[in-house]
Coordinates of C-alpha atoms and ligand atoms in Angstrom, one line a residue:
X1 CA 40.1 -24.1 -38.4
X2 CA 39.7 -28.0 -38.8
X3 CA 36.5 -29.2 -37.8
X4 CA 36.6 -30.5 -33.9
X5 CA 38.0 -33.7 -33.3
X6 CA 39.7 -34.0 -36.1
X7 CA 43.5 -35.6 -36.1
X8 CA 45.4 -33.0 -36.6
X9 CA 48.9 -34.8 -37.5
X10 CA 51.6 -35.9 -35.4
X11 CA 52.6 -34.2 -32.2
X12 CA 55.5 -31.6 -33.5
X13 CA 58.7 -32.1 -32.0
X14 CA 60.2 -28.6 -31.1
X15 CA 62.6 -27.7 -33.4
X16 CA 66.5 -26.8 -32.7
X17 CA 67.4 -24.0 -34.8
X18 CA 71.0 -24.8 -36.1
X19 CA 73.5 -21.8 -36.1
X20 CA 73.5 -21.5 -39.6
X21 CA 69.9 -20.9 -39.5
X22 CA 70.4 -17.3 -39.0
X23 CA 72.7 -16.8 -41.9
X24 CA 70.1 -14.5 -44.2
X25 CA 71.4 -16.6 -47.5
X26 CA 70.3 -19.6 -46.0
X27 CA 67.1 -20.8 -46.1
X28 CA 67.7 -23.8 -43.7
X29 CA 65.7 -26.8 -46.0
X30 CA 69.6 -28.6 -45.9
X31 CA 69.0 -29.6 -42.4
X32 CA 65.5 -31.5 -43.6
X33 CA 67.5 -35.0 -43.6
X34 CA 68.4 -34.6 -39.7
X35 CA 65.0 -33.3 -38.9
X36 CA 63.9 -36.9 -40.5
X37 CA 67.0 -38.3 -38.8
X38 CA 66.2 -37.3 -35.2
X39 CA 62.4 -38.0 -35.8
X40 CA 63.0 -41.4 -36.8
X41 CA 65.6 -42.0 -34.0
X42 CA 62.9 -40.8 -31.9
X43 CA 60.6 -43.4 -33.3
X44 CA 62.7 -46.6 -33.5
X45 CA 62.7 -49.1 -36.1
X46 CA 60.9 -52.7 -36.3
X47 CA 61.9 -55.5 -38.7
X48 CA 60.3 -58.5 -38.8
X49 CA 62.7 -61.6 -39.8
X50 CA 61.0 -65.0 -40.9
X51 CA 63.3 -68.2 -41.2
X52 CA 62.0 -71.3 -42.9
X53 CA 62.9 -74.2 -44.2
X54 CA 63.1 -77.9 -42.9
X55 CA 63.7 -78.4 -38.8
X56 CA 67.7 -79.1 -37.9
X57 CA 69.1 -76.8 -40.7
X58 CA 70.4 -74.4 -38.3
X59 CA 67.4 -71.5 -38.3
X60 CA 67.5 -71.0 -34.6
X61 CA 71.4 -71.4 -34.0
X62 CA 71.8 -69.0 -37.0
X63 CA 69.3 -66.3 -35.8
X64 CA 71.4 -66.1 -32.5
X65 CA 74.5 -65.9 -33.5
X66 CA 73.0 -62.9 -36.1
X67 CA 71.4 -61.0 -33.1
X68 CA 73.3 -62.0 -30.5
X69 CA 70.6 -62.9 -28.1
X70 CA 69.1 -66.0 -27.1
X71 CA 65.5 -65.7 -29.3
X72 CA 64.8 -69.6 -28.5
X73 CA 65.1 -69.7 -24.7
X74 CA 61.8 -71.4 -24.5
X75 CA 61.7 -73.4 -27.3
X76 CA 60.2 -77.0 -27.2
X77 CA 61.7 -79.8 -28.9
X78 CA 59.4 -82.5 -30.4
X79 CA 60.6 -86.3 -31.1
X80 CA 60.1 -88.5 -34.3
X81 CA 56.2 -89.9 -33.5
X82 CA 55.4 -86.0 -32.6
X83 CA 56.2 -84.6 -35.7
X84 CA 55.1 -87.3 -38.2
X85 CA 51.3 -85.4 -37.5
X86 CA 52.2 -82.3 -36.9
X87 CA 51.2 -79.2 -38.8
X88 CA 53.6 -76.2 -39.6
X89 CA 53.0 -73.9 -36.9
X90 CA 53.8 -70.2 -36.9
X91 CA 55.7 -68.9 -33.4
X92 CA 56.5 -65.7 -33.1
X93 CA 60.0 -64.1 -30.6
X94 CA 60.0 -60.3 -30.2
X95 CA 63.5 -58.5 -28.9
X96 CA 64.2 -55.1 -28.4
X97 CA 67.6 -54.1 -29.5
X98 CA 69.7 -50.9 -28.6
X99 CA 72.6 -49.7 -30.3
X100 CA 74.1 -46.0 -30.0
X101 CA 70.6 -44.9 -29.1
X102 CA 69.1 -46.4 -31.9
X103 CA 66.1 -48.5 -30.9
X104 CA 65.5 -51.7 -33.0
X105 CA 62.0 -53.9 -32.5
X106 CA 63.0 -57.0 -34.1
X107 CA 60.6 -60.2 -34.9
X108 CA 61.4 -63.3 -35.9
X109 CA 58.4 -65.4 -37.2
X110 CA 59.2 -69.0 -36.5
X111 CA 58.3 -72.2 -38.9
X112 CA 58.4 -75.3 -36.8
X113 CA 57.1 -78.6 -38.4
X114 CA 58.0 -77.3 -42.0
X115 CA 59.2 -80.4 -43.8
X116 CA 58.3 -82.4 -40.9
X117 CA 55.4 -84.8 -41.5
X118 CA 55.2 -87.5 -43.6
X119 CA 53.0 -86.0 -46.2
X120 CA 54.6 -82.3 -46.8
X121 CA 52.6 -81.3 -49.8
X122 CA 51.4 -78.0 -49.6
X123 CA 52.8 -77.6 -45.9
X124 CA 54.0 -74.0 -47.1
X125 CA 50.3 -73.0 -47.3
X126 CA 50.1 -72.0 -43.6
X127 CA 53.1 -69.9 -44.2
X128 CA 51.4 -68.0 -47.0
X129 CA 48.3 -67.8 -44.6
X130 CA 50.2 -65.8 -41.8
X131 CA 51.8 -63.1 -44.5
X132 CA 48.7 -62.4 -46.1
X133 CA 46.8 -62.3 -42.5
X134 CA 49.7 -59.7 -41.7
X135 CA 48.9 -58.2 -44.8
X136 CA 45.4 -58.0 -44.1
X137 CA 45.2 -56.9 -40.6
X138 CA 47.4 -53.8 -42.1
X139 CA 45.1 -53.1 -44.5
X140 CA 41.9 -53.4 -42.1
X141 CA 43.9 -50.9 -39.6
X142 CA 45.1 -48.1 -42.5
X143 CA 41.8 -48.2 -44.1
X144 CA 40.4 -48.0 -40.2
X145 CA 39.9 -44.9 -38.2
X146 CA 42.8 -44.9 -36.1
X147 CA 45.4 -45.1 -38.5
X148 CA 48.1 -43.2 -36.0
X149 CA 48.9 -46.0 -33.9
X150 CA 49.3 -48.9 -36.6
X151 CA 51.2 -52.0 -35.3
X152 CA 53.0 -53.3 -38.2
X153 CA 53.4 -57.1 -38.5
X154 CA 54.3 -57.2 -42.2
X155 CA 56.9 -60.0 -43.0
X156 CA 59.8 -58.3 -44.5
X157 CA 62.3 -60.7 -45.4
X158 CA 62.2 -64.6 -45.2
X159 CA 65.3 -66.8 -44.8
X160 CA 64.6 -69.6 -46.8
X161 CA 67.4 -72.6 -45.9
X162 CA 68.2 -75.1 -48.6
X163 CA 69.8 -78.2 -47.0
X164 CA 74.0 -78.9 -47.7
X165 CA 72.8 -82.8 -48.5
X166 CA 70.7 -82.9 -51.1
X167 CA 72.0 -82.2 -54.7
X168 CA 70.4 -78.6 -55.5
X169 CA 67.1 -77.9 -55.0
X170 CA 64.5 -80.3 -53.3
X171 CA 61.0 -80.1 -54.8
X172 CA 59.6 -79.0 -51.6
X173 CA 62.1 -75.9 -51.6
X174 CA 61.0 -75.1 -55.3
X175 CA 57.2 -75.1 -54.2
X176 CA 57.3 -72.9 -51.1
X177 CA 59.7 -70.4 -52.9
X178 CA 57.4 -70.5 -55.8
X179 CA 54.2 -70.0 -53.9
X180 CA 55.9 -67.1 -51.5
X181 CA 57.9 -65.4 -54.0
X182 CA 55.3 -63.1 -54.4
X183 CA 54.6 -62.1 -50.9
X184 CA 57.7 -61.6 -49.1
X185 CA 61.6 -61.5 -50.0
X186 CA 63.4 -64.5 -49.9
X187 CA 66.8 -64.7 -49.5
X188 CA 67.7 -68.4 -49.9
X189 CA 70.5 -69.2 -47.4
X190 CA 72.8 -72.6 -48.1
X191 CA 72.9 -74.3 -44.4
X192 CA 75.2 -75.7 -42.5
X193 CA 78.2 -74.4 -44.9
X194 CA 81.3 -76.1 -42.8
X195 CA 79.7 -79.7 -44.3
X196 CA 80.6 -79.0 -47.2
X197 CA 84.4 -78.4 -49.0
X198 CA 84.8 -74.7 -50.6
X199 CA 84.8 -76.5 -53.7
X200 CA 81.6 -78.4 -53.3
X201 CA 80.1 -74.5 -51.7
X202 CA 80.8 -73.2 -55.2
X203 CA 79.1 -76.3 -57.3
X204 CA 76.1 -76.0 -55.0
X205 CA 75.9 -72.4 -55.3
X206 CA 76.1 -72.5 -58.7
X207 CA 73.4 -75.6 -59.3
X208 CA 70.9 -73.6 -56.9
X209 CA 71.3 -70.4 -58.7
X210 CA 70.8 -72.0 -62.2
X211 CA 67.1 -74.0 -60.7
X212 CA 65.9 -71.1 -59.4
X213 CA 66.4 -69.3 -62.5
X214 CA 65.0 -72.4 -64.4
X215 CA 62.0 -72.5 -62.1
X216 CA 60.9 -69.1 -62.4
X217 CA 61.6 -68.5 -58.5
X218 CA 61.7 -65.1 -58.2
X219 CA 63.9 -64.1 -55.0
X220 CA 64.9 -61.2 -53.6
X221 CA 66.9 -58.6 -56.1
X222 CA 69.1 -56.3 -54.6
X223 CA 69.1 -53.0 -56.1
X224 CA 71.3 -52.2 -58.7
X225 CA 73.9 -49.3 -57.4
X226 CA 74.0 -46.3 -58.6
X227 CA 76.5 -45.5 -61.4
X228 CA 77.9 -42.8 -59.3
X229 CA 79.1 -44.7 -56.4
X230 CA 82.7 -45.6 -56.2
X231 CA 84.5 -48.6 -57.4
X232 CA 85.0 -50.6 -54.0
X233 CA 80.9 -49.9 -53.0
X234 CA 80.6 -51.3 -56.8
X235 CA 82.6 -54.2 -56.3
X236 CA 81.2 -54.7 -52.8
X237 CA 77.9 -55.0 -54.6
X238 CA 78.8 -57.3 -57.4
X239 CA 80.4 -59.9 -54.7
X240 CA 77.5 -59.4 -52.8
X241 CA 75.0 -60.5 -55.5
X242 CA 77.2 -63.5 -57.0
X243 CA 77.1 -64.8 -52.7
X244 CA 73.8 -66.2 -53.5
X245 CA 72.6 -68.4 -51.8
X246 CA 74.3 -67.4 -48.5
X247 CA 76.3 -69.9 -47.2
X248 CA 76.4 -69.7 -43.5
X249 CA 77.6 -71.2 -40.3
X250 CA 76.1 -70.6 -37.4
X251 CA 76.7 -71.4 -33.8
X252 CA 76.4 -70.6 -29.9
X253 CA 79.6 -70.8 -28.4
X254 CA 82.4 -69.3 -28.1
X255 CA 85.6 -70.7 -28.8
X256 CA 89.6 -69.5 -28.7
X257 CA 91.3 -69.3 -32.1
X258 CA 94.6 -68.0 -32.3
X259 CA 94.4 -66.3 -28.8
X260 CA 91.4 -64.4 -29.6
X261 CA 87.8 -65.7 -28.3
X262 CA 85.4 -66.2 -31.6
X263 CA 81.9 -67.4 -32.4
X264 CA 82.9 -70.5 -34.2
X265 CA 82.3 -74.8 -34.2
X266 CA 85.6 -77.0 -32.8
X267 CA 86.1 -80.2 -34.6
X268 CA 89.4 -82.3 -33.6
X269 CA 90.6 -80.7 -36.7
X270 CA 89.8 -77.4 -36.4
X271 CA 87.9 -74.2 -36.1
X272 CA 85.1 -72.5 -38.2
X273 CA 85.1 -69.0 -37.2
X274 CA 81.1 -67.9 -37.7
X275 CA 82.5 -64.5 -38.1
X276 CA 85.7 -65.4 -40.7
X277 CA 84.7 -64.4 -44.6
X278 CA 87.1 -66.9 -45.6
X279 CA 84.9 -69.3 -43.7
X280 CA 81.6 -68.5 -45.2
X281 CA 79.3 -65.6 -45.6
X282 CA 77.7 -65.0 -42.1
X283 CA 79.2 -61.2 -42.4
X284 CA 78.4 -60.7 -45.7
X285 CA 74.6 -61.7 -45.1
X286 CA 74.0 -59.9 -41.4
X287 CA 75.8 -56.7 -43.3
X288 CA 73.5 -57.6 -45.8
X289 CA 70.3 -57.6 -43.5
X290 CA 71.2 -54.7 -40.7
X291 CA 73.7 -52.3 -42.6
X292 CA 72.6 -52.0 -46.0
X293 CA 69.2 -53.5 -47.2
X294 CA 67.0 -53.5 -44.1
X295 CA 65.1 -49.8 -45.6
X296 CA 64.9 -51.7 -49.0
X297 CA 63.8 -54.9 -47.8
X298 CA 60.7 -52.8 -45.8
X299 CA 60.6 -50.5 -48.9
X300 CA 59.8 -53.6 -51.7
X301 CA 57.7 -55.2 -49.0
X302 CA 55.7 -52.0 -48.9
X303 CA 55.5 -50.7 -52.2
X304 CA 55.5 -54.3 -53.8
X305 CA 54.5 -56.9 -51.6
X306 CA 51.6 -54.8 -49.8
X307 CA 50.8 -53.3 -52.7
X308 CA 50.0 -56.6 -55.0
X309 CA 47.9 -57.6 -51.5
X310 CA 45.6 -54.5 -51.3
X311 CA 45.1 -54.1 -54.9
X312 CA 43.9 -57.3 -55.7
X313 CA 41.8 -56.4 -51.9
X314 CA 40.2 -53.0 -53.7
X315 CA 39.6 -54.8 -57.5
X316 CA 37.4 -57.5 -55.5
X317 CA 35.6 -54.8 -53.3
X318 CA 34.9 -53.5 -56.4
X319 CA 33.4 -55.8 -58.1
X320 CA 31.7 -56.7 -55.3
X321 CA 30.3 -53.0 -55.2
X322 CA 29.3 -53.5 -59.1
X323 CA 27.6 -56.3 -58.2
X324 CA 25.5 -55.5 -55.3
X325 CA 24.7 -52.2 -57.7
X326 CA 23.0 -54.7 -60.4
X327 CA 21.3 -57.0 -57.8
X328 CA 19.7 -54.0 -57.2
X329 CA 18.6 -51.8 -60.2
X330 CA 17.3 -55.5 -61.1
X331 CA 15.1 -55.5 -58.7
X332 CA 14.1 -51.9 -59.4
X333 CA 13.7 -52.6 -62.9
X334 CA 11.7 -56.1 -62.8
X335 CA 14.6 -57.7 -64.7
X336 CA 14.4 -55.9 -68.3
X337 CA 18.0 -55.3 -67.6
X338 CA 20.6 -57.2 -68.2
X339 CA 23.3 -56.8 -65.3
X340 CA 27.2 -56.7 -66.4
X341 CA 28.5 -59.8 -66.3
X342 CA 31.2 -60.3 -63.0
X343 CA 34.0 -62.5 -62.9
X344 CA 33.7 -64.8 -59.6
X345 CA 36.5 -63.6 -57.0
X346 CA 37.3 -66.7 -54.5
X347 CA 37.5 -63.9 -51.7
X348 CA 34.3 -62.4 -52.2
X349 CA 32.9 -63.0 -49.2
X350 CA 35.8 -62.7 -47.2
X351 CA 35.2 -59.1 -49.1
X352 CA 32.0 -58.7 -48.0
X353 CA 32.8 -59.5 -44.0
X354 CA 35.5 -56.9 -44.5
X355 CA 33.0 -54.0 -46.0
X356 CA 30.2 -55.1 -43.2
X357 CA 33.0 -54.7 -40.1
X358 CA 34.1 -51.8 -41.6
X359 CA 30.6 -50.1 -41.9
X360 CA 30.1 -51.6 -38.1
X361 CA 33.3 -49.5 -37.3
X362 CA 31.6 -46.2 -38.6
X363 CA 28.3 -46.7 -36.9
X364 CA 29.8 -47.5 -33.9
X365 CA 32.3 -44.4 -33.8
X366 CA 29.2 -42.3 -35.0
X367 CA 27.3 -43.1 -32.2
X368 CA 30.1 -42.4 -30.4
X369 CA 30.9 -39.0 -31.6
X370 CA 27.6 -38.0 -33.2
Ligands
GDP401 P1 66.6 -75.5 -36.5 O1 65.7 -76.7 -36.1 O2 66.6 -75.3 -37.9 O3 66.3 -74.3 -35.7 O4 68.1 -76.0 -36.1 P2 68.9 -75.8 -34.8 O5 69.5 -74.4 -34.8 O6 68.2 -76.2 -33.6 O7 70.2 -76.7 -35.1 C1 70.1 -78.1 -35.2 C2 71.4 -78.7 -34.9 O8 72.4 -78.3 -35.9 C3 72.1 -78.4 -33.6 O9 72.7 -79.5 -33.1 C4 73.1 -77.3 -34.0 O10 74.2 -77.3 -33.0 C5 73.5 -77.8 -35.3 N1 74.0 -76.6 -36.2 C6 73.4 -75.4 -36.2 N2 74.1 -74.6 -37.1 C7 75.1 -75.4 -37.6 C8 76.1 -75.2 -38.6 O11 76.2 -74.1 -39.2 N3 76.9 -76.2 -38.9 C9 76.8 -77.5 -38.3 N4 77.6 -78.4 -38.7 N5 75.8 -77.7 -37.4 C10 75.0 -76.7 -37.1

C-alpha cells in the first residue's frame, strides 16, 4: 500500500460499461477516446487570449465581436496628456463560456498604453515580463507540492495588430514580434480591414508576409495536415495559411443587410458584414482560434514555449548547484583546488530565491506532516 498521505491520483470517475463491453471478443480499449472525452468535458477547458498592438486598432471591438460578450464593460479611456507618460499596463478579463455543455474559461490579457507614449522603445518589455511571470508561477506550482490544483495562466496565443496605415511593418511591430516570438504564438492580424480596398488587402498582405520573413519573425506555424486527410480539409488548410496576416473587421452592432440582422459597420455606402468571407477573414480566424487550433496553440505553448522557459530555469539551477558545490570543497580543501570555471547566468539569483522558497516549502510541510 502507498505510504499514508500520499496523493494517490485523481478521484476516479465511475465508469459506464458500454453494451459492447460484454461482447467476449472485445476487449473494450476502443471506448478509451470517450473515457478522455467525458473526463475532459467534466473538466472544462481555459484559453487564455492576449491582443496587442497600438491603442485604437480595434483589439477590444474585435475580441467582442469573437466572443460575443462584452469583455470591456469597465474599461477606462485615457486622453492625449494621460497617455504621453503612461506605461504599458497588463489587464486581465475572465469569462466563462458554455456551449452544448462544454465549459470554456476564457482570458483575455489586455495591453493598454502599447505604442502610446512618446518614447516607445522597448515598451514590449513588460509584455515579455507578464508571460515569463506566467511561465514562472507555473513552474514554481508543478515543481511545488500541490501540483493537483494548478491554476494555469500560460499565454497561449497573442493577437498581434499591424495597423491598415502604415506601409508594411512599423519598426515597433518588428521589435515586439521579434522579442515575443519566442514565448508565445503570434498570429499577426491586419486591422481595421474595411479601410482598405481588396486590392490594397492583398499588397499589404503580401509586403507583411515578405518582412516578417526578412526579419526572422518567427510567428505562429500551423501544422502541416496530414497527407491522409481529404482534398477540401487540404485546401481549407492551404487558404488558411496564405490568410496571413488576418485581415479583420470587427464591430458591436448589429445591423440589417438584405433583411437578415448581421454584425457589420454602416457607411452611407454600405455594409461590411463582420461575419461575410467575402468581406474579410473574421470567420476564417475565430474558426481558426475555437474550431481547429485552440489544442495546438495550448500544445506548442506547452511543449515549446514552457519548455524553452523551464529548461533554461533547470540549466541555471544547475549551475548554480555546481557552483555552490566548488565554493565549498574550496573551502574544505584550503584552495589547492581549482573550481570549474561557470558561465555567469543574469537570473542567478532570481535562481537562488527560487531554490530557498522552495526548500522553505519542504520545511514548512515537514513540520507540518512530520
Ligand atoms: P482598441 O483601443 O485597440 O481596443 O480599439 P477599440 O476597439 O476601442 O476601437 C477603436 C475605434 O475603432 C472605435 O471607434 C471602434 O468603433 C473603431 N473600430 C473598431 N474596429 C473597427 C474596424 O474593424 N473598422 C473600423 N473602420 N473601425 C473600427
Amino acid at each position: 500500500a502507498p505510504p499514508h498521505g500520499r496523493w494517490q491520483g485523481p478521484v476516479r470517475q465511475p465508469v459506464r460499461r458500454e453494451a459492447a463491453d460484454q461482447d467476449k471478443e472485445y476487449v473494450g480499449f476502443a471506448t478509451l477516446p470517450n473515457q478522455v472525452h467525458r473526463k475532459s468535458v467534466k473538466k472544462g477547458f481555459d484559453f487564455t487570449l492576449m491582443v496587442a498592438g497600438e491603442s485604437g486598432l480595434g483589439k477590444s471591438t474585435l475580441v467582442n465581436s469573437l466572443f460575443l460578450t462584452d469583455l470591456y464593460k469597465d474599461r477606462k479611456l485615457l486622453n492625449a496628456e494621460e497617455r504621453i507618460t503612461q506605461t504599458v499596463e497588463i489587464t486581465k478579463h475572465t469569462v466563462d463560456i458554455e456551449e452544448k455543455g462544454v465549459k470554456l474559461k476564457l482570458t483575455i490579457v489586455d495591453t493598454p498604453g502599447f505604442g502610446d507614449a512618446v518614447n516607445n522603445t522597448e515598451c514590449w518589455k513588460s509584455v515579455a515580463d507578464y508571460i515569463d511571470q506566467q511561465f514562472e508561477q507555473y513552474f514554481r506550482d508543478e515543481s511545488g507540492l500541490n501540483r493537483k490544483n494548478i491554476q494555469d495562466n500560460r499565454v497561449h496565443c497573442c493577437l498581434y495588430f499591424i495597423s491598415p496605415f502604415g506601409h508594411g511593418l512599423r519598426p515597433l511591430d518588428v521589435e515586439f514580434m521579434k522579442a515575443l516570438h519566442e514565448k508565445v504564438n503570434i498570429v499577426p492580424i491586419l486591422a481595421k480591414a474595411d479601410t482598405l480596398t481588396p486590392i490594397e488587402v492583398k499588397k499589404k498582405k503580401f509586403k507583411i508576409r515578405e518582412e516578417i520573413q526578412q526579419y526572422g519573425i518567427k510567428i505562429y506555424q500551423f501544422p502541416d495536415c496530414d497527407s491522409d486527410e481529404d482534398e477540401d480539409f487540404k485546401q481549407q488548410d492551404q487558404e488558411l495559411k496564405d490568410s496571413i496576416p488576418f485581415a479583420v473587421i470587427g464591430s458591436n452592432t448589429v445591423v440589417e443587410a438584405k433583411g437578415k440582422r448581421v454584425r457589420g459597420r454602416l457607411y452611407p455606402w454600405g455594409i461590411v458584414e463582420v461575419e461575410n468571407s467575402a468581406h474579410c477573414d473574421f470567420v476564417k480566424l475565430r474558426n481558426m482560434l475555437v474550431r481547429t487550433h485552440m489544442q495546438d496553440l495550448k500544445d506548442v505553448t506547452r511543449e515549446t514555449h514552457y519548455e524553452n522557459y523551464r529548461a533554461h530555469c533547470i540549466q541555471s539551477m544547475t549551475r548554480m548547484v555546481v557552483k555552490e558545490r566548488n565554493r565549498n570543497k574550496l573551502t574544505r580543501e584550503s584552495g589547492t583546488d581549482f573550481p570549474i570555471p561557470v558561465i555567469p547566468s543574469t537570473t542567478d539569483t532570481e535562481t537562488e530565491k527560487l531554490i530557498r522558497e522552495k526548500d522553505e516549502e519542504k520545511i514548512v510541510q515537514i513540520k507540518k506532516n512530520p
